[in-house]
mmCIF file with all atom_site columns, C-alpha atoms in Angstrom:
data_model
loop_
_atom_site.group_PDB
_atom_site.id
_atom_site.type_symbol
_atom_site.label_atom_id
_atom_site.label_alt_id
_atom_site.label_comp_id
_atom_site.label_asym_id
_atom_site.label_entity_id
_atom_site.label_seq_id
_atom_site.pdbx_PDB_ins_code
_atom_site.Cartn_x
_atom_site.Cartn_y
_atom_site.Cartn_z
_atom_site.occupancy
_atom_site.B_iso_or_equiv
_atom_site.pdbx_formal_charge
_atom_site.auth_seq_id
_atom_site.auth_comp_id
_atom_site.auth_asym_id
_atom_site.auth_atom_id
_atom_site.pdbx_PDB_model_num
ATOM 1   C CA . MET A 1 1   ? 86.126 -1.340 92.333  1.00 0.00 ? 1182 MET A CA 1
ATOM 2   C CA . GLY A 1 2   ? 86.940 -1.128 88.645  1.00 0.00 ? 1183 GLY A CA 1
ATOM 3   C CA . TYR A 1 3   ? 85.493 1.189  86.050  1.00 0.00 ? 1184 TYR A CA 1
ATOM 4   C CA . GLN A 1 4   ? 83.392 -1.463 84.306  1.00 0.00 ? 1185 GLN A CA 1
ATOM 5   C CA . GLU A 1 5   ? 81.659 -2.604 87.498  1.00 0.00 ? 1186 GLU A CA 1
ATOM 6   C CA . ILE A 1 6   ? 80.838 0.940  88.604  1.00 0.00 ? 1187 ILE A CA 1
ATOM 7   C CA . ALA A 1 7   ? 79.793 2.001  85.103  1.00 0.00 ? 1188 ALA A CA 1
ATOM 8   C CA . ASN A 1 8   ? 77.458 -0.996 84.833  1.00 0.00 ? 1189 ASN A CA 1
ATOM 9   C CA . ASP A 1 9   ? 75.915 -0.134 88.191  1.00 0.00 ? 1190 ASP A CA 1
ATOM 10  C CA . LEU A 1 10  ? 75.409 3.513  87.217  1.00 0.00 ? 1191 LEU A CA 1
ATOM 11  C CA . HIS A 1 11  ? 74.045 2.687  83.772  1.00 0.00 ? 1192 HIS A CA 1
ATOM 12  C CA . SER A 1 12  ? 71.492 0.416  85.421  1.00 0.00 ? 1193 SER A CA 1
ATOM 13  C CA . ILE A 1 13  ? 70.053 3.296  87.484  1.00 0.00 ? 1194 ILE A CA 1
ATOM 14  C CA . GLU A 1 14  ? 66.770 4.218  85.832  1.00 0.00 ? 1195 GLU A CA 1
ATOM 15  C CA . ASN A 1 15  ? 66.893 7.725  84.324  1.00 0.00 ? 1196 ASN A CA 1
ATOM 16  C CA . CYS A 1 16  ? 70.193 8.154  86.216  1.00 0.00 ? 1197 CYS A CA 1
ATOM 17  C CA . LYS A 1 17  ? 68.667 10.677 88.645  1.00 0.00 ? 1198 LYS A CA 1
ATOM 18  C CA . THR A 1 18  ? 71.173 12.577 90.765  1.00 0.00 ? 1199 THR A CA 1
ATOM 19  C CA . LYS A 1 19  ? 69.610 11.488 94.061  1.00 0.00 ? 1200 LYS A CA 1
ATOM 20  C CA . ASP A 1 20  ? 69.970 7.834  93.041  1.00 0.00 ? 1201 ASP A CA 1
ATOM 21  C CA . VAL A 1 21  ? 73.571 8.328  91.957  1.00 0.00 ? 1202 VAL A CA 1
ATOM 22  C CA . ASP A 1 22  ? 74.271 10.032 95.288  1.00 0.00 ? 1203 ASP A CA 1
ATOM 23  C CA . LYS A 1 23  ? 72.721 7.112  97.147  1.00 0.00 ? 1204 LYS A CA 1
ATOM 24  C CA . TYR A 1 24  ? 74.970 4.735  95.230  1.00 0.00 ? 1205 TYR A CA 1
ATOM 25  C CA . ASN A 1 25  ? 78.011 6.920  95.891  1.00 0.00 ? 1206 ASN A CA 1
ATOM 26  C CA . LYS A 1 26  ? 77.272 7.005  99.620  1.00 0.00 ? 1207 LYS A CA 1
ATOM 27  C CA . ARG A 1 27  ? 77.299 3.223  99.580  1.00 0.00 ? 1208 ARG A CA 1
ATOM 28  C CA . LEU A 1 28  ? 80.713 3.271  97.928  1.00 0.00 ? 1209 LEU A CA 1
ATOM 29  C CA . LEU A 1 29  ? 81.931 5.675  100.606 1.00 0.00 ? 1210 LEU A CA 1
ATOM 30  C CA . LYS A 1 30  ? 80.609 3.441  103.365 1.00 0.00 ? 1211 LYS A CA 1
ATOM 31  C CA . GLU A 1 31  ? 82.410 0.504  101.779 1.00 0.00 ? 1212 GLU A CA 1
ATOM 32  C CA . HIS A 1 32  ? 85.636 2.554  101.435 1.00 0.00 ? 1213 HIS A CA 1
ATOM 33  C CA . ALA A 1 33  ? 85.658 1.720  97.744  1.00 0.00 ? 1214 ALA A CA 1
ATOM 34  C CA . ASP A 1 34  ? 88.674 2.659  95.651  1.00 0.00 ? 1215 ASP A CA 1
ATOM 35  C CA . VAL A 1 35  ? 87.375 4.614  92.641  1.00 0.00 ? 1216 VAL A CA 1
ATOM 36  C CA . SER A 1 36  ? 90.756 5.781  91.336  1.00 0.00 ? 1217 SER A CA 1
ATOM 37  C CA . ASP A 1 37  ? 90.295 3.526  88.281  1.00 0.00 ? 1218 ASP A CA 1
ATOM 38  C CA . LEU A 1 38  ? 87.565 5.900  87.079  1.00 0.00 ? 1219 LEU A CA 1
ATOM 39  C CA . LYS A 1 39  ? 89.970 8.772  86.421  1.00 0.00 ? 1220 LYS A CA 1
ATOM 40  C CA . ASP A 1 40  ? 90.829 7.654  82.895  1.00 0.00 ? 1221 ASP A CA 1
ATOM 41  C CA . TYR A 1 41  ? 87.158 7.387  81.956  1.00 0.00 ? 1222 TYR A CA 1
ATOM 42  C CA . VAL A 1 42  ? 85.352 10.399 83.428  1.00 0.00 ? 1223 VAL A CA 1
ATOM 43  C CA . LEU A 1 43  ? 85.551 12.435 80.211  1.00 0.00 ? 1224 LEU A CA 1
ATOM 44  C CA . LYS A 1 44  ? 84.705 9.441  78.029  1.00 0.00 ? 1225 LYS A CA 1
ATOM 45  C CA . ASP A 1 45  ? 81.773 8.293  80.164  1.00 0.00 ? 1226 ASP A CA 1
ATOM 46  C CA . GLN A 1 46  ? 80.140 11.265 81.894  1.00 0.00 ? 1227 GLN A CA 1
ATOM 47  C CA . SER A 1 47  ? 78.010 8.959  84.043  1.00 0.00 ? 1228 SER A CA 1
ATOM 48  C CA . VAL A 1 48  ? 81.028 8.221  86.249  1.00 0.00 ? 1229 VAL A CA 1
ATOM 49  C CA . HIS A 1 49  ? 82.193 11.846 86.608  1.00 0.00 ? 1230 HIS A CA 1
ATOM 50  C CA . ARG A 1 50  ? 80.097 12.617 89.685  1.00 0.00 ? 1231 ARG A CA 1
ATOM 51  C CA . THR A 1 51  ? 81.010 9.321  91.324  1.00 0.00 ? 1232 THR A CA 1
ATOM 52  C CA . TYR A 1 52  ? 84.737 9.867  90.836  1.00 0.00 ? 1233 TYR A CA 1
ATOM 53  C CA . PHE A 1 53  ? 84.684 13.320 92.425  1.00 0.00 ? 1234 PHE A CA 1
ATOM 54  C CA . GLN A 1 54  ? 82.044 12.700 95.096  1.00 0.00 ? 1235 GLN A CA 1
ATOM 55  C CA . VAL A 1 55  ? 83.573 9.495  96.419  1.00 0.00 ? 1236 VAL A CA 1
ATOM 56  C CA . SER A 1 56  ? 87.182 10.654 96.147  1.00 0.00 ? 1237 SER A CA 1
ATOM 57  C CA . MET A 1 57  ? 86.469 13.967 97.872  1.00 0.00 ? 1238 MET A CA 1
ATOM 58  C CA . GLY A 1 58  ? 84.328 12.213 100.462 1.00 0.00 ? 1239 GLY A CA 1
ATOM 59  C CA . GLN A 1 59  ? 87.329 10.109 101.414 1.00 0.00 ? 1240 GLN A CA 1
ATOM 60  C CA . CYS A 1 60  ? 89.464 13.197 102.052 1.00 0.00 ? 1241 CYS A CA 1
ATOM 61  C CA . LYS A 1 61  ? 89.799 14.064 105.725 1.00 0.00 ? 1242 LYS A CA 1
ATOM 62  C CA . THR A 1 62  ? 89.816 17.857 105.352 1.00 0.00 ? 1243 THR A CA 1
ATOM 63  C CA . TYR A 1 63  ? 88.634 20.508 102.912 1.00 0.00 ? 1244 TYR A CA 1
ATOM 64  C CA . ALA A 1 64  ? 92.303 21.354 102.310 1.00 0.00 ? 1245 ALA A CA 1
ATOM 65  C CA . GLU A 1 65  ? 92.839 17.816 101.016 1.00 0.00 ? 1246 GLU A CA 1
ATOM 66  C CA . GLN A 1 66  ? 89.731 18.202 98.873  1.00 0.00 ? 1247 GLN A CA 1
ATOM 67  C CA . PHE A 1 67  ? 91.047 21.409 97.300  1.00 0.00 ? 1248 PHE A CA 1
ATOM 68  C CA . ALA A 1 68  ? 94.332 19.639 96.585  1.00 0.00 ? 1249 ALA A CA 1
ATOM 69  C CA . PHE A 1 69  ? 92.410 16.817 94.922  1.00 0.00 ? 1250 PHE A CA 1
ATOM 70  C CA . ILE A 1 70  ? 90.516 19.311 92.750  1.00 0.00 ? 1251 ILE A CA 1
ATOM 71  C CA . GLU A 1 71  ? 93.779 20.927 91.678  1.00 0.00 ? 1252 GLU A CA 1
ATOM 72  C CA . GLU A 1 72  ? 95.276 17.540 90.810  1.00 0.00 ? 1253 GLU A CA 1
ATOM 73  C CA . ASN A 1 73  ? 92.203 16.732 88.719  1.00 0.00 ? 1254 ASN A CA 1
ATOM 74  C CA . CYS A 1 74  ? 91.403 20.175 87.291  1.00 0.00 ? 1255 CYS A CA 1
ATOM 75  C CA . ASP A 1 75  ? 91.863 18.935 83.712  1.00 0.00 ? 1256 ASP A CA 1
ATOM 76  C CA . LEU A 1 76  ? 88.763 16.798 84.291  1.00 0.00 ? 1257 LEU A CA 1
ATOM 77  C CA . LEU A 1 77  ? 86.661 19.927 84.834  1.00 0.00 ? 1258 LEU A CA 1
ATOM 78  C CA . GLN A 1 78  ? 85.387 20.497 81.307  1.00 0.00 ? 1259 GLN A CA 1
ATOM 79  C CA . ASP A 1 79  ? 81.784 21.620 81.801  1.00 0.00 ? 1260 ASP A CA 1
ATOM 80  C CA . TRP A 1 80  ? 79.860 23.983 84.086  1.00 0.00 ? 1261 TRP A CA 1
ATOM 81  C CA . TRP A 1 81  ? 78.261 21.158 86.067  1.00 0.00 ? 1262 TRP A CA 1
ATOM 82  C CA . HIS A 1 82  ? 81.630 19.498 86.629  1.00 0.00 ? 1263 HIS A CA 1
ATOM 83  C CA . VAL A 1 83  ? 82.550 22.603 88.625  1.00 0.00 ? 1264 VAL A CA 1
ATOM 84  C CA . ASP A 1 84  ? 79.247 23.436 90.301  1.00 0.00 ? 1265 ASP A CA 1
ATOM 85  C CA . GLN A 1 85  ? 78.769 19.978 91.800  1.00 0.00 ? 1266 GLN A CA 1
ATOM 86  C CA . LEU A 1 86  ? 81.993 20.435 93.795  1.00 0.00 ? 1267 LEU A CA 1
ATOM 87  C CA . VAL A 1 87  ? 80.180 22.861 96.114  1.00 0.00 ? 1268 VAL A CA 1
ATOM 88  C CA . GLN A 1 88  ? 78.090 19.933 97.333  1.00 0.00 ? 1269 GLN A CA 1
ATOM 89  C CA . PHE A 1 89  ? 81.130 17.774 98.080  1.00 0.00 ? 1270 PHE A CA 1
ATOM 90  C CA . ILE A 1 90  ? 83.305 20.275 99.987  1.00 0.00 ? 1271 ILE A CA 1
ATOM 91  C CA . LYS A 1 91  ? 83.492 19.759 103.738 1.00 0.00 ? 1272 LYS A CA 1
ATOM 92  C CA . LYS A 1 92  ? 82.031 22.794 105.482 1.00 0.00 ? 1273 LYS A CA 1
ATOM 93  C CA . PRO A 1 93  ? 82.681 25.248 106.993 1.00 0.00 ? 1274 PRO A CA 1
ATOM 94  C CA . VAL A 1 94  ? 85.624 26.354 104.856 1.00 0.00 ? 1275 VAL A CA 1
ATOM 95  C CA . ASP A 1 95  ? 88.022 28.919 106.316 1.00 0.00 ? 1276 ASP A CA 1
ATOM 96  C CA . PHE A 1 96  ? 87.589 32.159 104.387 1.00 0.00 ? 1277 PHE A CA 1
ATOM 97  C CA . ASP A 1 97  ? 91.267 33.131 104.328 1.00 0.00 ? 1278 ASP A CA 1
ATOM 98  C CA . PHE A 1 98  ? 92.167 29.704 102.943 1.00 0.00 ? 1279 PHE A CA 1
ATOM 99  C CA . ALA A 1 99  ? 89.458 29.903 100.262 1.00 0.00 ? 1280 ALA A CA 1
ATOM 100 C CA . PHE A 1 100 ? 90.315 33.482 99.334  1.00 0.00 ? 1281 PHE A CA 1
ATOM 101 C CA . ALA A 1 101 ? 93.995 32.640 98.855  1.00 0.00 ? 1282 ALA A CA 1
ATOM 102 C CA . LYS A 1 102 ? 93.044 29.716 96.622  1.00 0.00 ? 1283 LYS A CA 1
ATOM 103 C CA . ALA A 1 103 ? 90.552 31.795 94.646  1.00 0.00 ? 1284 ALA A CA 1
ATOM 104 C CA . LYS A 1 104 ? 93.190 34.446 93.904  1.00 0.00 ? 1285 LYS A CA 1
ATOM 105 C CA . GLU A 1 105 ? 95.246 31.722 92.226  1.00 0.00 ? 1286 GLU A CA 1
ATOM 106 C CA . TYR A 1 106 ? 92.339 30.127 90.409  1.00 0.00 ? 1287 TYR A CA 1
ATOM 107 C CA . VAL A 1 107 ? 90.790 33.247 88.837  1.00 0.00 ? 1288 VAL A CA 1
ATOM 108 C CA . VAL A 1 108 ? 94.002 33.957 86.906  1.00 0.00 ? 1289 VAL A CA 1
ATOM 109 C CA . SER A 1 109 ? 94.491 30.386 85.729  1.00 0.00 ? 1290 SER A CA 1
ATOM 110 C CA . GLU A 1 110 ? 94.800 29.638 82.012  1.00 0.00 ? 1291 GLU A CA 1
ATOM 111 C CA . LYS A 1 111 ? 92.113 26.995 82.502  1.00 0.00 ? 1292 LYS A CA 1
ATOM 112 C CA . PRO A 1 112 ? 88.604 28.479 82.223  1.00 0.00 ? 1293 PRO A CA 1
ATOM 113 C CA . PHE A 1 113 ? 86.834 25.945 84.396  1.00 0.00 ? 1294 PHE A CA 1
ATOM 114 C CA . LEU A 1 114 ? 89.388 26.365 87.169  1.00 0.00 ? 1295 LEU A CA 1
ATOM 115 C CA . ARG A 1 115 ? 88.710 30.106 86.900  1.00 0.00 ? 1296 ARG A CA 1
ATOM 116 C CA . ARG A 1 116 ? 85.007 29.313 87.232  1.00 0.00 ? 1297 ARG A CA 1
ATOM 117 C CA . TRP A 1 117 ? 85.781 27.308 90.374  1.00 0.00 ? 1298 TRP A CA 1
ATOM 118 C CA . GLY A 1 118 ? 87.619 30.372 91.722  1.00 0.00 ? 1299 GLY A CA 1
ATOM 119 C CA . TYR A 1 119 ? 84.246 32.126 91.928  1.00 0.00 ? 1300 TYR A CA 1
ATOM 120 C CA . VAL A 1 120 ? 81.880 29.224 92.542  1.00 0.00 ? 1301 VAL A CA 1
ATOM 121 C CA . LEU A 1 121 ? 83.837 28.014 95.580  1.00 0.00 ? 1302 LEU A CA 1
ATOM 122 C CA . PHE A 1 122 ? 82.503 30.975 97.590  1.00 0.00 ? 1303 PHE A CA 1
ATOM 123 C CA . LEU A 1 123 ? 78.990 29.545 97.226  1.00 0.00 ? 1304 LEU A CA 1
ATOM 124 C CA . THR A 1 124 ? 79.912 26.967 99.864  1.00 0.00 ? 1305 THR A CA 1
ATOM 125 C CA . GLY A 1 125 ? 78.415 29.442 102.338 1.00 0.00 ? 1306 GLY A CA 1
ATOM 126 C CA . LEU A 1 126 ? 81.213 31.996 102.374 1.00 0.00 ? 1307 LEU A CA 1
ATOM 127 C CA . GLN A 1 127 ? 79.059 34.450 100.410 1.00 0.00 ? 1308 GLN A CA 1
ATOM 128 C CA . LYS A 1 128 ? 76.671 34.735 103.363 1.00 0.00 ? 1309 LYS A CA 1
ATOM 129 C CA . ASP A 1 129 ? 79.076 36.628 105.613 1.00 0.00 ? 1310 ASP A CA 1
ATOM 130 C CA . ALA A 1 130 ? 78.714 40.296 104.689 1.00 0.00 ? 1311 ALA A CA 1
ATOM 131 C CA . SER A 1 131 ? 82.137 41.066 106.172 1.00 0.00 ? 1312 SER A CA 1
ATOM 132 C CA . HIS A 1 132 ? 83.704 39.119 103.287 1.00 0.00 ? 1313 HIS A CA 1
ATOM 133 C CA . THR A 1 133 ? 81.829 40.879 100.477 1.00 0.00 ? 1314 THR A CA 1
ATOM 134 C CA . LYS A 1 134 ? 84.477 43.502 99.659  1.00 0.00 ? 1315 LYS A CA 1
ATOM 135 C CA . ASP A 1 135 ? 87.260 40.929 99.484  1.00 0.00 ? 1316 ASP A CA 1
ATOM 136 C CA . ILE A 1 136 ? 85.265 38.666 97.180  1.00 0.00 ? 1317 ILE A CA 1
ATOM 137 C CA . LEU A 1 137 ? 84.309 41.598 94.956  1.00 0.00 ? 1318 LEU A CA 1
ATOM 138 C CA . SER A 1 138 ? 88.002 42.446 94.574  1.00 0.00 ? 1319 SER A CA 1
ATOM 139 C CA . LEU A 1 139 ? 88.407 39.193 92.605  1.00 0.00 ? 1320 LEU A CA 1
ATOM 140 C CA . MET A 1 140 ? 85.915 40.215 89.931  1.00 0.00 ? 1321 MET A CA 1
ATOM 141 C CA . LYS A 1 141 ? 87.474 40.877 86.531  1.00 0.00 ? 1322 LYS A CA 1
ATOM 142 C CA . ASP A 1 142 ? 86.596 40.743 82.852  1.00 0.00 ? 1323 ASP A CA 1
ATOM 143 C CA . ASP A 1 143 ? 86.851 37.260 81.405  1.00 0.00 ? 1324 ASP A CA 1
ATOM 144 C CA . ASP A 1 144 ? 86.248 36.167 77.827  1.00 0.00 ? 1325 ASP A CA 1
ATOM 145 C CA . ALA A 1 145 ? 85.043 32.668 78.775  1.00 0.00 ? 1326 ALA A CA 1
ATOM 146 C CA . TYR A 1 146 ? 81.239 32.429 78.876  1.00 0.00 ? 1327 TYR A CA 1
ATOM 147 C CA . TYR A 1 147 ? 81.054 29.989 81.782  1.00 0.00 ? 1328 TYR A CA 1
ATOM 148 C CA . VAL A 1 148 ? 83.379 32.152 83.864  1.00 0.00 ? 1329 VAL A CA 1
ATOM 149 C CA . GLN A 1 149 ? 81.260 35.214 83.117  1.00 0.00 ? 1330 GLN A CA 1
ATOM 150 C CA . MET A 1 150 ? 78.163 33.333 84.251  1.00 0.00 ? 1331 MET A CA 1
ATOM 151 C CA . ALA A 1 151 ? 79.870 32.264 87.476  1.00 0.00 ? 1332 ALA A CA 1
ATOM 152 C CA . GLU A 1 152 ? 80.794 35.862 88.263  1.00 0.00 ? 1333 GLU A CA 1
ATOM 153 C CA . ALA A 1 153 ? 77.239 37.032 87.575  1.00 0.00 ? 1334 ALA A CA 1
ATOM 154 C CA . TRP A 1 154 ? 75.834 34.237 89.734  1.00 0.00 ? 1335 TRP A CA 1
ATOM 155 C CA . LEU A 1 155 ? 78.189 35.095 92.595  1.00 0.00 ? 1336 LEU A CA 1
ATOM 156 C CA . LEU A 1 156 ? 77.417 38.822 92.342  1.00 0.00 ? 1337 LEU A CA 1
ATOM 157 C CA . CYS A 1 157 ? 73.725 38.067 92.644  1.00 0.00 ? 1338 CYS A CA 1
ATOM 158 C CA . ASP A 1 158 ? 74.259 35.794 95.634  1.00 0.00 ? 1339 ASP A CA 1
ATOM 159 C CA . LEU A 1 159 ? 76.534 38.318 97.363  1.00 0.00 ? 1340 LEU A CA 1
ATOM 160 C CA . ALA A 1 160 ? 73.822 40.942 96.910  1.00 0.00 ? 1341 ALA A CA 1
ATOM 161 C CA . VAL A 1 161 ? 71.350 38.769 98.793  1.00 0.00 ? 1342 VAL A CA 1
ATOM 162 C CA . PHE A 1 162 ? 73.484 39.117 101.913 1.00 0.00 ? 1343 PHE A CA 1
ATOM 163 C CA . ASN A 1 163 ? 75.034 42.567 101.345 1.00 0.00 ? 1344 ASN A CA 1
ATOM 164 C CA . VAL A 1 164 ? 72.974 44.443 98.811  1.00 0.00 ? 1345 VAL A CA 1
ATOM 165 C CA . LYS A 1 165 ? 74.439 47.874 99.645  1.00 0.00 ? 1346 LYS A CA 1
ATOM 166 C CA . GLU A 1 166 ? 78.025 46.794 98.974  1.00 0.00 ? 1347 GLU A CA 1
ATOM 167 C CA . VAL A 1 167 ? 77.157 45.058 95.702  1.00 0.00 ? 1348 VAL A CA 1
ATOM 168 C CA . LEU A 1 168 ? 75.077 48.039 94.578  1.00 0.00 ? 1349 LEU A CA 1
ATOM 169 C CA . LYS A 1 169 ? 78.032 50.326 95.296  1.00 0.00 ? 1350 LYS A CA 1
ATOM 170 C CA . PHE A 1 170 ? 80.314 47.976 93.352  1.00 0.00 ? 1351 PHE A CA 1
ATOM 171 C CA . THR A 1 171 ? 77.892 47.921 90.424  1.00 0.00 ? 1352 THR A CA 1
ATOM 172 C CA . GLU A 1 172 ? 77.705 51.725 90.341  1.00 0.00 ? 1353 GLU A CA 1
ATOM 173 C CA . LYS A 1 173 ? 81.494 52.025 90.096  1.00 0.00 ? 1354 LYS A CA 1
ATOM 174 C CA . SER A 1 174 ? 82.239 48.960 88.012  1.00 0.00 ? 1355 SER A CA 1
ATOM 175 C CA . LYS A 1 175 ? 83.795 49.205 84.557  1.00 0.00 ? 1356 LYS A CA 1
ATOM 176 C CA . MET A 1 176 ? 83.455 45.496 83.906  1.00 0.00 ? 1357 MET A CA 1
ATOM 177 C CA . ASP A 1 177 ? 82.015 44.097 80.699  1.00 0.00 ? 1358 ASP A CA 1
ATOM 178 C CA . TYR A 1 178 ? 78.245 44.144 80.244  1.00 0.00 ? 1359 TYR A CA 1
ATOM 179 C CA . ASN A 1 179 ? 78.332 40.397 79.582  1.00 0.00 ? 1360 ASN A CA 1
ATOM 180 C CA . ILE A 1 180 ? 79.024 40.009 83.296  1.00 0.00 ? 1361 ILE A CA 1
ATOM 181 C CA . MET A 1 181 ? 77.351 43.001 84.918  1.00 0.00 ? 1362 MET A CA 1
ATOM 182 C CA . GLY A 1 182 ? 74.268 42.888 82.703  1.00 0.00 ? 1363 GLY A CA 1
ATOM 183 C CA . LYS A 1 183 ? 73.733 39.219 83.497  1.00 0.00 ? 1364 LYS A CA 1
ATOM 184 C CA . ALA A 1 184 ? 74.232 39.893 87.221  1.00 0.00 ? 1365 ALA A CA 1
ATOM 185 C CA . ILE A 1 185 ? 71.625 42.644 87.131  1.00 0.00 ? 1366 ILE A CA 1
ATOM 186 C CA . GLN A 1 186 ? 69.265 40.350 85.241  1.00 0.00 ? 1367 GLN A CA 1
ATOM 187 C CA . LYS A 1 187 ? 69.706 37.609 87.838  1.00 0.00 ? 1368 LYS A CA 1
ATOM 188 C CA . ILE A 1 188 ? 69.009 40.083 90.635  1.00 0.00 ? 1369 ILE A CA 1
ATOM 189 C CA . CYS A 1 189 ? 65.912 41.443 88.898  1.00 0.00 ? 1370 CYS A CA 1
ATOM 190 C CA . ASP A 1 190 ? 64.603 37.937 88.240  1.00 0.00 ? 1371 ASP A CA 1
ATOM 191 C CA . SER A 1 191 ? 65.124 36.811 91.827  1.00 0.00 ? 1372 SER A CA 1
ATOM 192 C CA . TYR A 1 192 ? 62.406 36.759 94.491  1.00 0.00 ? 1373 TYR A CA 1
ATOM 193 C CA . ARG A 1 193 ? 65.080 37.471 97.127  1.00 0.00 ? 1374 ARG A CA 1
ATOM 194 C CA . PHE A 1 194 ? 65.180 41.212 96.402  1.00 0.00 ? 1375 PHE A CA 1
ATOM 195 C CA . THR A 1 195 ? 62.648 43.952 97.026  1.00 0.00 ? 1376 THR A CA 1
ATOM 196 C CA . THR A 1 196 ? 61.072 45.883 94.176  1.00 0.00 ? 1377 THR A CA 1
ATOM 197 C CA . GLU A 1 197 ? 63.045 48.959 95.237  1.00 0.00 ? 1378 GLU A CA 1
ATOM 198 C CA . GLU A 1 198 ? 66.336 47.067 95.186  1.00 0.00 ? 1379 GLU A CA 1
ATOM 199 C CA . LYS A 1 199 ? 65.603 45.657 91.749  1.00 0.00 ? 1380 LYS A CA 1
ATOM 200 C CA . GLU A 1 200 ? 64.810 49.132 90.425  1.00 0.00 ? 1381 GLU A CA 1
ATOM 201 C CA . GLN A 1 201 ? 68.114 50.447 91.769  1.00 0.00 ? 1382 GLN A CA 1
ATOM 202 C CA . PHE A 1 202 ? 70.059 47.778 89.916  1.00 0.00 ? 1383 PHE A CA 1
ATOM 203 C CA . ARG A 1 203 ? 67.924 48.030 86.783  1.00 0.00 ? 1384 ARG A CA 1
ATOM 204 C CA . ALA A 1 204 ? 68.614 51.767 86.601  1.00 0.00 ? 1385 ALA A CA 1
ATOM 205 C CA . LEU A 1 205 ? 72.334 51.048 86.377  1.00 0.00 ? 1386 LEU A CA 1
ATOM 206 C CA . ARG A 1 206 ? 71.986 49.192 83.087  1.00 0.00 ? 1387 ARG A CA 1
ATOM 207 C CA . LYS A 1 207 ? 72.178 52.483 81.200  1.00 0.00 ? 1388 LYS A CA 1
ATOM 208 C CA . LYS A 1 208 ? 75.867 52.684 82.174  1.00 0.00 ? 1389 LYS A CA 1
ATOM 209 C CA . TRP A 1 209 ? 76.650 50.019 79.585  1.00 0.00 ? 1390 TRP A CA 1
ATOM 210 C CA . LYS A 1 210 ? 74.161 51.073 76.927  1.00 0.00 ? 1391 LYS A CA 1
#
């Protein structure tokens, strides 16, 4: 299917709600539609961005092929939601060693949204295994890009849900920028997934940066 036909279909969806776009994309997947023609338009017409990635990644046979597709199209990741939606499209479960090796490459990329993906990719469920917490924490580093900082803070908060002791220990020793650690602590303190005592422990650490 060509860009104009798909764009017309998407533009006709009332309010362009994500669930309706996903329903349309699933139809394209069922029909084995070729959406490669969208590539030249995804940054000009944001309405086709999700369709291009969701359908293309859905046609990949393995998560390894999906990661390769993301790398080939990383220049099309130009906003936070471009990256975060990928979590929904990845075939699960993802092998941790594979993901960790990829993340080590991504977090040092010159491209900020690929660096963001280097952290967000663990939210495919890999953050839930407490045995992986230390390895994931080893990837944390200062970054001057706002959307990378927010991804690190988000991941720190999610890691703490499943291994609060390890993340608390990391926070106590961390020398990372307050833009990351302060936001992580804020996310933890605002979350219903932590006890009052846990929140107080993290909140008390804010004075390190002040």
